[in-house]
mmCIF file of C-alpha atoms in Angstrom:
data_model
loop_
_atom_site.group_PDB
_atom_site.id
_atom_site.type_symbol
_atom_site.label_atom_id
_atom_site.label_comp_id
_atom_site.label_asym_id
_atom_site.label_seq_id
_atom_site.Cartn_x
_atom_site.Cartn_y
_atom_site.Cartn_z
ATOM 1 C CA UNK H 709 18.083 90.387 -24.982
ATOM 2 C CA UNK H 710 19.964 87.363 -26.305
ATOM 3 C CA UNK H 711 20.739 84.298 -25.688
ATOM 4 C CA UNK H 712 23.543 81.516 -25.837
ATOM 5 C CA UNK H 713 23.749 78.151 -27.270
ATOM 6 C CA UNK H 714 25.969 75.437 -26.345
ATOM 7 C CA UNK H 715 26.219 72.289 -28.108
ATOM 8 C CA UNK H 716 28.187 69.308 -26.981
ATOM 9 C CA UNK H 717 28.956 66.210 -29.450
ATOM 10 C CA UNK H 718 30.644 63.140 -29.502
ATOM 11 C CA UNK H 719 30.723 60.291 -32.321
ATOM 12 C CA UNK H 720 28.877 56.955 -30.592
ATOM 13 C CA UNK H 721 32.573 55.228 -31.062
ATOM 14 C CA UNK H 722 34.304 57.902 -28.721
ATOM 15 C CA UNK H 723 34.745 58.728 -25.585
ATOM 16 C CA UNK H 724 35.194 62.321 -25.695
ATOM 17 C CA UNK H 725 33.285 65.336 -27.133
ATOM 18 C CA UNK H 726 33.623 68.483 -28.631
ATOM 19 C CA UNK H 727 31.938 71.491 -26.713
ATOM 20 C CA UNK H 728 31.216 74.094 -28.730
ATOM 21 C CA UNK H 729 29.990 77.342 -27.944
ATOM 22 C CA UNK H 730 27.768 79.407 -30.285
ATOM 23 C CA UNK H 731 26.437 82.677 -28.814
ATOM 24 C CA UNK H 732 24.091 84.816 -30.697
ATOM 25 C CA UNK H 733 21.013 87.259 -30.671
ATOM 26 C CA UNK H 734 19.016 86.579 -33.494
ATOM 27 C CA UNK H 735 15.501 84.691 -33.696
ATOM 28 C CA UNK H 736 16.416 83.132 -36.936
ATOM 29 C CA UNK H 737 17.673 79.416 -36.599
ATOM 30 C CA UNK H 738 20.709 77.740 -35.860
ATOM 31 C CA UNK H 739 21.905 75.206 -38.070
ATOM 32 C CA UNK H 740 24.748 73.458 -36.955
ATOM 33 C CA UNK H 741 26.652 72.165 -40.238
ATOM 34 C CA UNK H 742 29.705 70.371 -38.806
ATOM 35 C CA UNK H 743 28.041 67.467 -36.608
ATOM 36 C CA UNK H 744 29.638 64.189 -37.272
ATOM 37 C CA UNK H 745 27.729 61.015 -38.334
ATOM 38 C CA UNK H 746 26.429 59.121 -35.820
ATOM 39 C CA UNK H 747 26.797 61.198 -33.210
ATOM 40 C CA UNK H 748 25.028 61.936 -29.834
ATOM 41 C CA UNK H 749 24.755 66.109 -29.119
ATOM 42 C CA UNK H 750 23.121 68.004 -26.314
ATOM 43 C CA UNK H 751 22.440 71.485 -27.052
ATOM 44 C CA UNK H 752 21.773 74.032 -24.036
ATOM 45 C CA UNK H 753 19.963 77.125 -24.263
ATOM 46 C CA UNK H 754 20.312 79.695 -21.893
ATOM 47 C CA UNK H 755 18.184 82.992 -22.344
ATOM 48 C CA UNK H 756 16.432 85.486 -20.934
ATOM 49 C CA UNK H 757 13.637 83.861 -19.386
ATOM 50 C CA UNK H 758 15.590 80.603 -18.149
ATOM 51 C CA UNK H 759 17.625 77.578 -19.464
ATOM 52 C CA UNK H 760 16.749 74.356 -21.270
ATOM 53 C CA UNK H 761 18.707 71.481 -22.766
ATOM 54 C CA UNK H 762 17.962 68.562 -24.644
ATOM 55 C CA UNK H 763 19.925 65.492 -26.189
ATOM 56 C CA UNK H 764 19.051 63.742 -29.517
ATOM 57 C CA UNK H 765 21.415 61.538 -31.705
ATOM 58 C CA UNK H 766 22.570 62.264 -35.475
ATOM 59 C CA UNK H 767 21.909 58.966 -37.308
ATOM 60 C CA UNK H 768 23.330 60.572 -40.967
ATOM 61 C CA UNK H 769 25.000 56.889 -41.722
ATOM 62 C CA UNK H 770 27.201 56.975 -44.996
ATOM 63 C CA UNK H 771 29.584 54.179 -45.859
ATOM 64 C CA UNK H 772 32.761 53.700 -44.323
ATOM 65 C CA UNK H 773 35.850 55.413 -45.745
ATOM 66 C CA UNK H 774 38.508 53.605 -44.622
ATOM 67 C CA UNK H 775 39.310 49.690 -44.313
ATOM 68 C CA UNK H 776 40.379 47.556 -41.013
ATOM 69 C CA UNK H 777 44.073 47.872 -40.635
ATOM 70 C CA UNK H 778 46.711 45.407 -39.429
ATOM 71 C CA UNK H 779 45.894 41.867 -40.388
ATOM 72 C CA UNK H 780 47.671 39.521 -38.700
ATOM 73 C CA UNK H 781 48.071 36.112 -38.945
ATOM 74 C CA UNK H 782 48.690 33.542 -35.600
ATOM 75 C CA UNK H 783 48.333 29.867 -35.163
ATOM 76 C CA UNK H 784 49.493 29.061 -38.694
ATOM 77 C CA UNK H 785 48.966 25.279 -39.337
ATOM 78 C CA UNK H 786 49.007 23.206 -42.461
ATOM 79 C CA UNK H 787 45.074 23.039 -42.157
ATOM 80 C CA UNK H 788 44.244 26.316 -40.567
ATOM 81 C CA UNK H 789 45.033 29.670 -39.407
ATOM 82 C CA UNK H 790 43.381 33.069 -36.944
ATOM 83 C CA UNK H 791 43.314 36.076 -39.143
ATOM 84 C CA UNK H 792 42.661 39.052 -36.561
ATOM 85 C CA UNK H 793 42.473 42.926 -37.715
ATOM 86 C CA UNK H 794 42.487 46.531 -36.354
ATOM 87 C CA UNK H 795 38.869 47.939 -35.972
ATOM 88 C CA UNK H 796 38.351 50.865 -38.505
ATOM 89 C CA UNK H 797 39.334 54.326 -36.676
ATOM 90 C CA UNK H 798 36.350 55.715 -34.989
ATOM 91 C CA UNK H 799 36.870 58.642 -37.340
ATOM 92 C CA UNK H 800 36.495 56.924 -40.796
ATOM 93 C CA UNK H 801 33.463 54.833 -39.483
ATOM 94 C CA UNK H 802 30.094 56.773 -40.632
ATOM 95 C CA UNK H 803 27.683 54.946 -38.215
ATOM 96 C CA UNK H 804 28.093 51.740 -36.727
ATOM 97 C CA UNK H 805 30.510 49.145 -38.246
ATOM 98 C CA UNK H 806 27.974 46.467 -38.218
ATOM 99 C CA UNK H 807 30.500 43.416 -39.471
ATOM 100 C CA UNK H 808 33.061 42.555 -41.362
ATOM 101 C CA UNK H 809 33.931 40.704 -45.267
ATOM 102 C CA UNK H 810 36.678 38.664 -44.868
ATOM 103 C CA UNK H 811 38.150 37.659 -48.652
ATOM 104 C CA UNK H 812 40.581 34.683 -49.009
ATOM 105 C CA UNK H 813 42.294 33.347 -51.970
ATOM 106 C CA UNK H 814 44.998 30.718 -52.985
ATOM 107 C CA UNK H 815 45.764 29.771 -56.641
ATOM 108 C CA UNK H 816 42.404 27.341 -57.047
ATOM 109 C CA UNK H 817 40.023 28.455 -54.415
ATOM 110 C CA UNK H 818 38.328 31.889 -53.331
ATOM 111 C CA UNK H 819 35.729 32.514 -50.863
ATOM 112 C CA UNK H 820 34.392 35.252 -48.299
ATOM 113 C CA UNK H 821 33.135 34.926 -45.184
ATOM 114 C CA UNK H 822 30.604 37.113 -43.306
ATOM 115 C CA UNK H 823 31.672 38.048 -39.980
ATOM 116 C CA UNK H 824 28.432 40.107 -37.770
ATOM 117 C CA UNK H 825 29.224 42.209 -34.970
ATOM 118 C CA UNK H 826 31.231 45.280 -35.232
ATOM 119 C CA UNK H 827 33.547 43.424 -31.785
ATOM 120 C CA UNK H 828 34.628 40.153 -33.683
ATOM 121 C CA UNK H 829 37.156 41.353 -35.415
ATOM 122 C CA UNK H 830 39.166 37.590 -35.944
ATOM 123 C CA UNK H 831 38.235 35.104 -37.753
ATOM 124 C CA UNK H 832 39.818 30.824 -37.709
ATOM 125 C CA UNK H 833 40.267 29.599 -41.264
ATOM 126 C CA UNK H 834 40.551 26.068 -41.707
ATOM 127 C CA UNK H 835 40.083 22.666 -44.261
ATOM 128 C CA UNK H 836 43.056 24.762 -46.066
ATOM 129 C CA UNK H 837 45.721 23.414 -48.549
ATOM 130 C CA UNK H 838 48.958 22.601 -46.390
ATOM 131 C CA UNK H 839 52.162 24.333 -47.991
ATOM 132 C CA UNK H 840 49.923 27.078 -49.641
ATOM 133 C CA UNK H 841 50.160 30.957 -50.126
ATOM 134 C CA UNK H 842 46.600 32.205 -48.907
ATOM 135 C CA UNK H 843 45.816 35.913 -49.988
ATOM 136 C CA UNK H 844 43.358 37.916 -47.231
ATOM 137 C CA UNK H 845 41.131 40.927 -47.334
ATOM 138 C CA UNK H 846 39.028 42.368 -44.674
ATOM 139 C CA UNK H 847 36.039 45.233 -45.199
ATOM 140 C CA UNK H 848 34.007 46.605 -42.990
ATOM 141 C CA UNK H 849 30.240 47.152 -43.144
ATOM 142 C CA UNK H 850 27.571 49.448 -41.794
ATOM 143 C CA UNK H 851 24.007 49.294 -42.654
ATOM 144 C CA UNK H 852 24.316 51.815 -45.537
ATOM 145 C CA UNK H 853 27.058 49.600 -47.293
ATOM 146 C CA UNK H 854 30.455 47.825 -47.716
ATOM 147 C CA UNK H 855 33.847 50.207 -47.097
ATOM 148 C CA UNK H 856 36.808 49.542 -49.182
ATOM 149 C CA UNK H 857 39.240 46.635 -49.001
ATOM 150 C CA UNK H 858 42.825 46.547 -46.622
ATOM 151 C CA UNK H 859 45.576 45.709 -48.708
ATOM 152 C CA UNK H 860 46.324 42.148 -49.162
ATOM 153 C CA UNK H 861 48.206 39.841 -47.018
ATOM 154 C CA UNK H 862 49.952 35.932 -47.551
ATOM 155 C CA UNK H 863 50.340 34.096 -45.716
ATOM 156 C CA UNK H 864 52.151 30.465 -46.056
ATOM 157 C CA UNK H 865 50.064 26.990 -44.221
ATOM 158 C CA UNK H 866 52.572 25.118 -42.812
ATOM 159 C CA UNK H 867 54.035 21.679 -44.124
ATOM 160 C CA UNK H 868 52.576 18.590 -42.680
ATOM 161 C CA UNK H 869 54.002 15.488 -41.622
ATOM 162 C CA UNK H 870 53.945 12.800 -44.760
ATOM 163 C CA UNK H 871 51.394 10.073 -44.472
ATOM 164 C CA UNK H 872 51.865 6.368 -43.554
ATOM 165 C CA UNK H 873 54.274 4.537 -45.596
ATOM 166 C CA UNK H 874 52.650 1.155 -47.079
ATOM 167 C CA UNK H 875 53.324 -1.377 -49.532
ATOM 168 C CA UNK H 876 56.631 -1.768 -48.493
ATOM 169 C CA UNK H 877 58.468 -5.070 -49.753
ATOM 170 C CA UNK H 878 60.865 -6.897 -47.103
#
């Protein structure tokens, strides 16, 4: 007389999936309340009179709740320097990271940058200051909006050599 349900899920950014199991009798209809954002579920059905499955994706995109983690800076010149982060954890995500905001400051000068693809997550800074603090920020983005800031991170440019002497007297 009844039937089972069985509902597998797994966020687009993971590998693995839940498998969850919900048996039941009734003819009234199953609402499954706890499916992640962007996820991709199969649900089986297997009754009475035979089994059927079918797949469809979740796109319930909200904006991210966490920022990219671990900035790190390599390559530091007097003119330039990579800035590289930590993707946001597959968790906090809420659909597709779709790029990044990457926020850089010194005591005269701001500007951000607009990094696309959820993959690039570095980013070469250069025509800087030599001998300067430089302040960095990094969001995240998905197509419903902009996820808060990391914390902020200086870095020093390096000193560069001094010029060409001239003028000089013998």
């Amino acid at each position: 007389n009844g039937y089972s349900i069985t509902r597998q899920c797994r966020r687009l950014c993971e590998e693995q999936s839940d498998n969850i199991t919900e048996g039941t009798s009734s003819s009234s209809p199953l609402v499954f309340s706890d499916v992640n954002p962007d996820s991709y579920c199969t649900i089986s059905l297997i009754g009475l009179y035979g089994n059927d499955t079918h797949a469809f994706g979740i796109v319930n995109t909200t904006t991210l709740y966490a920022a990219p983690e671990n900035i790190t800076f390599s390559s530091v010149e007097a003119r330039s320097m990579i800035i590289s982060w930590d993707e946001v954890p597959c968790s906090e995500q809420n659909g597709p990271v779709t790029g990044y905001l990457l926020y850089y400051t010194n005591t005269t000068f701001s500007d951000t940058i607009n990094i696309t693809g959820r993959e690039n997550r570095s980013y070469t800074l250069t025509e800087l200051i030599q001998y300067t603090n430089y302040t960095v920020t990094v969001s995240a983005y998905n197509d419903v909006g902009t996820g808060p800031s990391s914390d902020n991170r200086t870095q020093l440019t390096e000193q560069a050599a001094p010029g060409v002497v001239s003028n000089l007297m013998s």
